[in-house]
Coordinates of C-alpha atoms in Angstrom, one line a residue:
X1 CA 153.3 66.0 86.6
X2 CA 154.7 68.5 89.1
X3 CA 154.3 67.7 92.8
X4 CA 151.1 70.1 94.1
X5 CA 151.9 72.8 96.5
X6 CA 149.9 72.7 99.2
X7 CA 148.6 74.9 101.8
X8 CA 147.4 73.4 105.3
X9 CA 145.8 74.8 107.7
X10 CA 144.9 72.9 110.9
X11 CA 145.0 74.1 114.2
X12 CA 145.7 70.6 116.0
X13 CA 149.5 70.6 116.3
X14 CA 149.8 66.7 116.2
X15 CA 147.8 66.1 113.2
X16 CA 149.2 69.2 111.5
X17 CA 152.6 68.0 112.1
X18 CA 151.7 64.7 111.0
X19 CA 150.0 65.7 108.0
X20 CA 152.7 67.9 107.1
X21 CA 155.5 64.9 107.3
X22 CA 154.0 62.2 105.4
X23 CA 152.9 64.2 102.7
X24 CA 156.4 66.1 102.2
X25 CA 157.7 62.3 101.8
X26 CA 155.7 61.9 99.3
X27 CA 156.7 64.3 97.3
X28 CA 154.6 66.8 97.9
X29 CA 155.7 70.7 99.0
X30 CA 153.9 72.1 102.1
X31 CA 153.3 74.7 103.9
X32 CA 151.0 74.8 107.5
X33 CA 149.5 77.2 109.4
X34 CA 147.7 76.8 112.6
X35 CA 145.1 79.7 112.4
X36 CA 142.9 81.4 109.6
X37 CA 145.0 84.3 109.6
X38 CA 148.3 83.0 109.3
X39 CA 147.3 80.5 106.7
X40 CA 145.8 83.6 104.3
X41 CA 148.8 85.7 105.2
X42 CA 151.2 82.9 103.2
X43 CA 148.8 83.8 100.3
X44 CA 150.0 87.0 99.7
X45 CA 153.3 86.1 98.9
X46 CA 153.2 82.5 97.9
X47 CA 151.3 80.3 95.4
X48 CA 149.5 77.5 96.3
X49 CA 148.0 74.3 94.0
X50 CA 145.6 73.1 96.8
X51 CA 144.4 73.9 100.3
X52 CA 143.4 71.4 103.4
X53 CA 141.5 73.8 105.5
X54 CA 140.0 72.3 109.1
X55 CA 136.0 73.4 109.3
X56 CA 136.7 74.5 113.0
X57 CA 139.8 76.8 113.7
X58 CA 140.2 79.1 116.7
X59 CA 139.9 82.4 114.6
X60 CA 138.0 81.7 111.6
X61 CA 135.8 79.0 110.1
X62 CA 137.1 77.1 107.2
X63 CA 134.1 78.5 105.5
X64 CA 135.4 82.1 106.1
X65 CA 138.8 80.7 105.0
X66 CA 136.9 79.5 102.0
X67 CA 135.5 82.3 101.0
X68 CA 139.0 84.5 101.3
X69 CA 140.7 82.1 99.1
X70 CA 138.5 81.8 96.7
X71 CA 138.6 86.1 96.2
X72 CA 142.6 86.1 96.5
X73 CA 143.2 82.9 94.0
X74 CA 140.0 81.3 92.6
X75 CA 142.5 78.6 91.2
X76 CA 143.2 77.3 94.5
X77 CA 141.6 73.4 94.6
X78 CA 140.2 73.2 98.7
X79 CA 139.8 70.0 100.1
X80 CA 137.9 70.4 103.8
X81 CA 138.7 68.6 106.7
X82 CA 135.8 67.5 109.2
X83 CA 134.0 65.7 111.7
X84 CA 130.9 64.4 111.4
X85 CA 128.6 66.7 113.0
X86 CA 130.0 69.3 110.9
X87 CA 129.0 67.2 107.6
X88 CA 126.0 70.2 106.6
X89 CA 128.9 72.8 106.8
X90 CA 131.2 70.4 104.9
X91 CA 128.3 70.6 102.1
X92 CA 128.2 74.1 102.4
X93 CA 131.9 74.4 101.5
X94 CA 131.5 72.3 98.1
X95 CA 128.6 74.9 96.9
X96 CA 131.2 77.6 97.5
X97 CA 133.5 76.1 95.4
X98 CA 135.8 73.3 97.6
X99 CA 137.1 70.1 95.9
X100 CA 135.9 67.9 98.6
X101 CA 135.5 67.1 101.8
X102 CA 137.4 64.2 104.4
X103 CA 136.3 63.2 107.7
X104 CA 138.0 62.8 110.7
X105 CA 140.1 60.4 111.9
X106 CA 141.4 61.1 108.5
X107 CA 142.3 57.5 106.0
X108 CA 145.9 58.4 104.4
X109 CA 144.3 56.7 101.4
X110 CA 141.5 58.6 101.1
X111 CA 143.3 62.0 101.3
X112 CA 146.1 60.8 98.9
X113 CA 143.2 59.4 95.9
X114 CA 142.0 63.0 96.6
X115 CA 145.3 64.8 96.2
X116 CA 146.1 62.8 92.9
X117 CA 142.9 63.2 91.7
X118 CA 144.0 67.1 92.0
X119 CA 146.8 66.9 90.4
X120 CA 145.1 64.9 87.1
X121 CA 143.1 67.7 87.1
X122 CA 145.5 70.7 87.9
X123 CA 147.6 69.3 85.0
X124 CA 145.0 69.3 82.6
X125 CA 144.0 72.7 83.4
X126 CA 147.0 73.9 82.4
X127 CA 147.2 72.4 79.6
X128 CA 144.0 73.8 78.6
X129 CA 144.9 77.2 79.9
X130 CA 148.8 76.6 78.0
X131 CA 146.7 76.0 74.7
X132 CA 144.3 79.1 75.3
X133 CA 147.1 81.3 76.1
X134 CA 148.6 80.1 72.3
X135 CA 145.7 80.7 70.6
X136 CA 145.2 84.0 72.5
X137 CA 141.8 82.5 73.8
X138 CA 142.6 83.4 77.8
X139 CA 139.7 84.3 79.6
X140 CA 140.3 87.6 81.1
X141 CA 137.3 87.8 83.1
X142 CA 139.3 85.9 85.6
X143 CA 142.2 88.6 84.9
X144 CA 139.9 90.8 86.8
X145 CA 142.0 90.4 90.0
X146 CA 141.0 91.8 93.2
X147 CA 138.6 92.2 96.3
X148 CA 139.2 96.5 96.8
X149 CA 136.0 98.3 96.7
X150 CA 136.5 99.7 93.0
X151 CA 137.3 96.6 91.9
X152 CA 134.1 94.3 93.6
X153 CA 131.7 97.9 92.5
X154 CA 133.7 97.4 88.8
X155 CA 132.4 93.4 88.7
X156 CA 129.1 93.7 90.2
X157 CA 128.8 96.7 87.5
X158 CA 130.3 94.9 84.9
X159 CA 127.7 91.6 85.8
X160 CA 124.6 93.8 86.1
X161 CA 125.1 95.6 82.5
X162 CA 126.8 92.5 80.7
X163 CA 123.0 90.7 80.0
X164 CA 121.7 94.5 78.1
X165 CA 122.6 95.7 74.4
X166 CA 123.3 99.2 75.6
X167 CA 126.2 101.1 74.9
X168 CA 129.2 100.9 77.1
X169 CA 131.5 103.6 77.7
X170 CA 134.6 102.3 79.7
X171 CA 137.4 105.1 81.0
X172 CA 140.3 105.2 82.3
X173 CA 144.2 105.4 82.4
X174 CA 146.4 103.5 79.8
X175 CA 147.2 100.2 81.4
X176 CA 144.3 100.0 83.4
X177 CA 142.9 96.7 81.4
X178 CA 139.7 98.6 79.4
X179 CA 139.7 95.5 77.1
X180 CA 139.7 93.0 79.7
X181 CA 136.3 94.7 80.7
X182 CA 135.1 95.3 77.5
X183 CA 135.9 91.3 77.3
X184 CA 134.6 90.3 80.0
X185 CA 131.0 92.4 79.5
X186 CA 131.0 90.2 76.3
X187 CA 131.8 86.7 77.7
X188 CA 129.1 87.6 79.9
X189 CA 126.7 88.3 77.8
X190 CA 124.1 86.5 75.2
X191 CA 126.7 87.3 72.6
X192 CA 129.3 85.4 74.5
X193 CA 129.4 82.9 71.3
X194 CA 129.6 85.4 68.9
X195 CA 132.7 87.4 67.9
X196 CA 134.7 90.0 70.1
X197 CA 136.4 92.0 67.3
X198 CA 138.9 94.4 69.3
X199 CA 140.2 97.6 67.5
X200 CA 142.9 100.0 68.8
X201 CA 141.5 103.6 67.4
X202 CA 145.3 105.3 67.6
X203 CA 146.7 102.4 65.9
X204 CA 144.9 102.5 62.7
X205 CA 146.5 105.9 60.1
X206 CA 143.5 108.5 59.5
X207 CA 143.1 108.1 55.9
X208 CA 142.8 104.0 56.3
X209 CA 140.8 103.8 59.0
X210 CA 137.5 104.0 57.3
X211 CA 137.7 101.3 55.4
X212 CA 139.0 99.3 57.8
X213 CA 135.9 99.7 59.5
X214 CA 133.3 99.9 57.4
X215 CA 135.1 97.9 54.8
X216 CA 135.2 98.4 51.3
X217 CA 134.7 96.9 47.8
X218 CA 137.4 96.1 45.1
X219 CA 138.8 98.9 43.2
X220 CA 137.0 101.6 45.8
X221 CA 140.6 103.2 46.0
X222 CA 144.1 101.8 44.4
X223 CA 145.1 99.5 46.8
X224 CA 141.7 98.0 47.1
X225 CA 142.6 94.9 45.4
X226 CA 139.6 92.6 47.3
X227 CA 136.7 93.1 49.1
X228 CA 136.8 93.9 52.6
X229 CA 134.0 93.2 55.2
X230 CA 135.2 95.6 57.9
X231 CA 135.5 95.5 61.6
X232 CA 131.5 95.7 61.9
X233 CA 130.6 92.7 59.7
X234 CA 133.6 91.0 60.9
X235 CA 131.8 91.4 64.2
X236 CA 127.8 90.6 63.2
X237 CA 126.6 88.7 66.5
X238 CA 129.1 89.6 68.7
X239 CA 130.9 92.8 70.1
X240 CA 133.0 95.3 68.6
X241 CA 135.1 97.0 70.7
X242 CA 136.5 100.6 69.8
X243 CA 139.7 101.4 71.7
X244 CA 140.9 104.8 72.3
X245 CA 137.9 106.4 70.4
X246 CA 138.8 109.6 71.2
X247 CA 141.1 109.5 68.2
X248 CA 138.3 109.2 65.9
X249 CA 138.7 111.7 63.2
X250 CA 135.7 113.8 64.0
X251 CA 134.9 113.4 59.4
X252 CA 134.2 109.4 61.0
X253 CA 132.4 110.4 63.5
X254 CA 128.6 110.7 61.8
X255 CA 129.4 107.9 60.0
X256 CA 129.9 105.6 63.4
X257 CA 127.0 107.5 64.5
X258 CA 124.4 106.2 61.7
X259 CA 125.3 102.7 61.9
X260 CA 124.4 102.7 65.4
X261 CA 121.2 104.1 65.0
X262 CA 120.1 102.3 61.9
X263 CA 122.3 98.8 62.4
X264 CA 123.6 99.0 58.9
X265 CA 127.1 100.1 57.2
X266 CA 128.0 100.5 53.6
X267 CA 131.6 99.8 52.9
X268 CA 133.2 102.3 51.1
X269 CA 132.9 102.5 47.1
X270 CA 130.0 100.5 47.3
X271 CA 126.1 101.8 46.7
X272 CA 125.0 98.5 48.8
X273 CA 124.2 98.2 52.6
X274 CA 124.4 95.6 54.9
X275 CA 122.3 94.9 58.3
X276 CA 124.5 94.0 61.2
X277 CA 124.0 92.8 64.9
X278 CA 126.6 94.4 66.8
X279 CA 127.0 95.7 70.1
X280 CA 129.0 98.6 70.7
X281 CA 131.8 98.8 73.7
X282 CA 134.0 101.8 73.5
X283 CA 137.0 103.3 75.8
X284 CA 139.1 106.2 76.3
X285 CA 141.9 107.3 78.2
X286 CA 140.5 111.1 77.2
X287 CA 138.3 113.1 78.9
X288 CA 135.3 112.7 75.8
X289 CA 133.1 115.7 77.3
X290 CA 136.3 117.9 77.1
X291 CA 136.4 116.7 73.9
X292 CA 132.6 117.8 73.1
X293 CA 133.4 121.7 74.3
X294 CA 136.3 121.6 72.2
X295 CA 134.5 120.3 69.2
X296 CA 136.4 117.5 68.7
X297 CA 134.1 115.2 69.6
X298 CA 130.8 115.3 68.3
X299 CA 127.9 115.2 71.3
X300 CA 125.3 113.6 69.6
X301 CA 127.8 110.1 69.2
X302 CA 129.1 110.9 73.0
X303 CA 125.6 110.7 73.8
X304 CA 125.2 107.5 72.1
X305 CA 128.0 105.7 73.6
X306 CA 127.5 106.9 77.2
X307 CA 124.4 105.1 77.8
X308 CA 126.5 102.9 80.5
X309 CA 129.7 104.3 82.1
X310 CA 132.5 102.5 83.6
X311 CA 135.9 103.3 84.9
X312 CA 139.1 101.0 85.4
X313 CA 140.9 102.8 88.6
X314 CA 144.2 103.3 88.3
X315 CA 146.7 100.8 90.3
X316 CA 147.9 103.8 92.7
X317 CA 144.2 104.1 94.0
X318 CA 144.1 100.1 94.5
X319 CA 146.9 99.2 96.3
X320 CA 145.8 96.8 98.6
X321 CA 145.2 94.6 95.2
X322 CA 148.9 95.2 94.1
X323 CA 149.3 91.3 96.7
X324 CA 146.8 89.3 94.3
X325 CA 148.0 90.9 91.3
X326 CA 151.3 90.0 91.7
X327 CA 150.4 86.3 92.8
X328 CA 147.9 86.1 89.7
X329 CA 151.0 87.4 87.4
X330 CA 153.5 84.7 89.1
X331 CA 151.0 81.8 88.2
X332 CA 150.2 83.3 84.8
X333 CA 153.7 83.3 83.9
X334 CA 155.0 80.9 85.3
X335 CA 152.7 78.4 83.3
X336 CA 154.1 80.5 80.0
X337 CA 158.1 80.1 81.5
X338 CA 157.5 76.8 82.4
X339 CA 159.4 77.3 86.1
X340 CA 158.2 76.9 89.3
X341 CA 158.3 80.4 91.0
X342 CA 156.2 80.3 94.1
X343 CA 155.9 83.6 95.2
X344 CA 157.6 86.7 96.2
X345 CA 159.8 88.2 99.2
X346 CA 157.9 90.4 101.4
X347 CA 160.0 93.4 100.9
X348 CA 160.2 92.7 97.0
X349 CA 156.3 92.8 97.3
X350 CA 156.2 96.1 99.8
X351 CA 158.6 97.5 97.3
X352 CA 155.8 97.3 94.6
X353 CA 153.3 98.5 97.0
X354 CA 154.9 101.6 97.9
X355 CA 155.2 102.3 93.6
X356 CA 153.4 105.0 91.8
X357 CA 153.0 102.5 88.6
X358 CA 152.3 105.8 86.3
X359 CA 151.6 102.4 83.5
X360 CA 149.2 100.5 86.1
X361 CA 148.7 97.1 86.0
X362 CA 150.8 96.9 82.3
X363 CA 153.6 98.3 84.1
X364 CA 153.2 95.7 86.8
X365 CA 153.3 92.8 84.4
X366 CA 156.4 94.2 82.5
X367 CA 157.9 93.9 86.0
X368 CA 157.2 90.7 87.0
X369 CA 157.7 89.6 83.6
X370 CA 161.3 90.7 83.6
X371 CA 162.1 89.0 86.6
X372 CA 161.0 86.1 84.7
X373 CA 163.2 86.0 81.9
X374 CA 166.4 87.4 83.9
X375 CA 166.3 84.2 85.9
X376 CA 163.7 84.2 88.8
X377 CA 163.2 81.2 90.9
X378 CA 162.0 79.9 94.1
X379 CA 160.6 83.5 94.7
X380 CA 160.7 87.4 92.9
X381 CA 163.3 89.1 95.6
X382 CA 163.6 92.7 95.3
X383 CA 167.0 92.5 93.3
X384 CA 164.8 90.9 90.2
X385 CA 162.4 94.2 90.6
X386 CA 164.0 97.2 88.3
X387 CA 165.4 100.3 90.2
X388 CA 161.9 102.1 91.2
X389 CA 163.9 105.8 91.6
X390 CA 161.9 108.3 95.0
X391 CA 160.5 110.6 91.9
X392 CA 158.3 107.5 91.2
X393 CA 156.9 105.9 94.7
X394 CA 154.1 107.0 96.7
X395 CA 154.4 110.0 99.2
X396 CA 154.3 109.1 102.6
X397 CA 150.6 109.6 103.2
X398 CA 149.8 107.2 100.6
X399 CA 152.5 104.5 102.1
X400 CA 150.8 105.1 105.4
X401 CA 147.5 103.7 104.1
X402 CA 148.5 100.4 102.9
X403 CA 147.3 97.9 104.9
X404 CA 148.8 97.8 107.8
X405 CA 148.1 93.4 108.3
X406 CA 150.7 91.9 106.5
X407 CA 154.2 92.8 108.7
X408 CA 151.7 92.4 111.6
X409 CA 150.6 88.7 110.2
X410 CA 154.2 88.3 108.9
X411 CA 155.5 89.3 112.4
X412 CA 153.1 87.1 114.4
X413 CA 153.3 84.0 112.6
X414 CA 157.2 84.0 112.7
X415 CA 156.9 85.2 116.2
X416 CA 154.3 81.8 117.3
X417 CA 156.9 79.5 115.4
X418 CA 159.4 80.4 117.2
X419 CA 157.6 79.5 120.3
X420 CA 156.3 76.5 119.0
X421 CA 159.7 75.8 118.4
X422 CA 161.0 76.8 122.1
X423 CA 163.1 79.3 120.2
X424 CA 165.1 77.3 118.4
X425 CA 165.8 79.3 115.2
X426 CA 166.8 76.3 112.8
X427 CA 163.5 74.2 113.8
X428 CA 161.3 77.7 113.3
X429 CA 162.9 78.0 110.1
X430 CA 162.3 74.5 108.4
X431 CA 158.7 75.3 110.2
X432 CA 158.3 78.2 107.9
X433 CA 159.9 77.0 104.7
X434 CA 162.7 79.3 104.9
X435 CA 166.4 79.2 105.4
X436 CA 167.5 80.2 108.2
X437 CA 169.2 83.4 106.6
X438 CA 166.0 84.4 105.3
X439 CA 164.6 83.8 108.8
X440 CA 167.2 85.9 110.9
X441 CA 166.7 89.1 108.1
X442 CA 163.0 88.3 109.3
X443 CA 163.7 88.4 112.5
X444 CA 165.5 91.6 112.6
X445 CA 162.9 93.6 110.4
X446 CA 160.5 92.7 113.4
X447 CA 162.7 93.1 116.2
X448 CA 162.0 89.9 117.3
X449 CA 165.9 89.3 117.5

């Protein structure tokens, strides 16, 4: 098994440092914090196995901390640190989702069962998640990364409207993951055990689509050699989701139009109907209403579709999710490399930040993705990132509303190191689990040399 990474945060410098030493020598790779803040701010740009938070820090409570984590990387196994008055809050933390909980003074026997019971069960999740991923089984409801405001109204939306039948409309640009919604509505709902039977509209020629489906019988046209049930029956029970359905021909158009309002198809060449149970999610990267006043989109089956509307923002209008994309990404593919890439640079990840992504989160992935097989390790610097040209980052404005806590975290958190380490710039460094290289570039970024 790999050793865990581990994050600790613990304002006490003594047991911090402690902690920190004996479980290094055993094998394990840390990194500590002494605040709430700092400890979150090594999230953005490193991956973590498992988290010792203290329940009391100066800035924030470990339930606060908790809570953060558990948004930014729900993976994240949190093991809290207590005293005993604090036990009701220690209970609190394992109903939002923490390991366990120790008690101070802390037994180094106790913590280490806990941390190898972690890492039996950080292996085998991977292993599952390894087998999903090969039988193209992932779960992509907990692809739905990040806390922004469209993305927290887009889950609480996606929640709410997951446990109806109604039609589902999902918009947006190419990229923007419309199937991982239209997936997740389904896992979600009472059809969650039933088929999800994706099709890609544009993907299927006009003059085959219809009888792919509504299927067909045997000899219905010459190279109808067998039966074919069709997308519909193929997804009785479940959910059928119709990509790009703007590219329906507008001759299918009726046709998709009475099986939704009488729940029955007839496959092509054949006289015989069949009922089916399906639910109906479509998308479109096409304005559909445009569409209707153009007449090439009927507005009778735009009607029938748009009972419940959603839209996937596109990445350029989320950017303060571009940190937890990237870090969910990294531990994606990292599992499918099989390497041990922690993280990425801070001005690799301000590089993507400051990126129009025209291709959203698709273009993100194709990033990352490349710095995976062109070598990556340790961490994604900016030299594994593709040349992003000036024609294709953000304008100024939109730079200037990133948020503006990370170099100020970044900045701080070197800055109390190097105090904690009366200045000494090779002490700071092994502090921060950098080289001392990396630290001095740090230092003059923040003028802190």
């Amino acid at each position: 098994m790999k050793p865990l990474r581990i994050l600790l945060i613990e304002d006490e410098g003594a047991i911090r440092k402690l902690l920190e030493e004996r479980l290094s020598r055993e094998g394990y790779e840390v990194r500590s914090a002494d605040s709430g803040r700092s400890g979150l701010a090594l999230l953005e740009t490193s991956a973590f196995d498992a988290a010792l938070l203290d329940i009391n820090l100066p800035d924030m409570t470990g339930i606060e901390i908790l809570e953060q984590l558990k948004n930014r990387d729900p993976d994240i196994d949190a093991v809290i640190i207590t005293g005993f008055p604090e036990i009701e809050s220690a209970i609190q933390a394992l109903r939002l989702g923490a390991y366990d909980y120790l008690t101070k003074p802390i037994e180094w026997a106790a913590l280490q069962h806990r941390l190898r019971r972690l890492a039996e069960r950080r292996y085998l999740r991977d292993e599952v998640d390894s087998l999903r991923s090969r039988l193209a089984e992932t779960l992509p409801i907990g692809e739905l990364v990040g806390t922004s405001a469209p993305m927290v109204q887009l889950k609480e939306t996606i929640a709410r409207v997951a446990s109806s039948d109604s039609g589902v409309l999902i918009e947006g640009e190419s990229g923007t993951g419309k199937e991982l919604v239209a997936y997740a509505i389904h896992r979600l709902s009472k059809r969650a055990k039933g088929p999800f039977v994706p099709v890609n509209c544009a993907a299927i020629p006009a003059e085959l689509m219809e009888s792919e489906i509504f299927g067909h019988v045997r000899g219905a046209f010459s190279s109808a050699t067998a039966d074919s049930r069709g997308l519909f029956r193929s997804a009785h029970g479940g959910t059928l989701f119709l990509d790009e359905i703007g590219d329906l021909p507008l001759a299918l158009q009726p046709k998709l139009l009475r099986i939704l309002q009488e729940r029955e198809v007839r496959p092509v060449g054949s006289s015989e109907t069949h009922r089916v149970d399906v639910r109906l999610v479509a998308a479109t990267n096409q304005n559909l209403e445009e569409g209707v006043r153009s007449g090439k989109f009927r507005q009778d089956l735009f009607f029938r579709l748009n009972v419940v509307r959603l839209e996937t923002p596109p990445l350029r209008s989320i950017r303060e999710d571009i940190a937890p994309l990237t870090m969910s990404l990294i531990r994606k593919l990292s599992r499918r490399f099989g390497k041990r890439v922690h993280g990425i640079a801070p001005d690799a990840l301000q590089t993507l930040m400051r990126h129009d992504f025209p291709g959203n989160v698709r273009e993100l992935e194709n990033m990352i993705e490349r710095a995976f097989a062109l070598g990556a390790e340790d961490e994604i610097t900016t030299a594994d990132l593709p040349p992003l040209g000036k024609a294709r980052t953000a304008p100024v404005e939109a730079a200037a509303a990133l948020p503006p806590s990370f170099d100020h975290l970044e900045r701080e958190f070197i800055a109390a190191k190097l105090r904690e380490n009366q200045n000494d710039k090779a002490r700071a460094a092994e502090a921060l689990g950098i080289s001392e290289r990396t630290l001095y570039r740090r230092l003059r970024k923040h003028g802190l040399s």
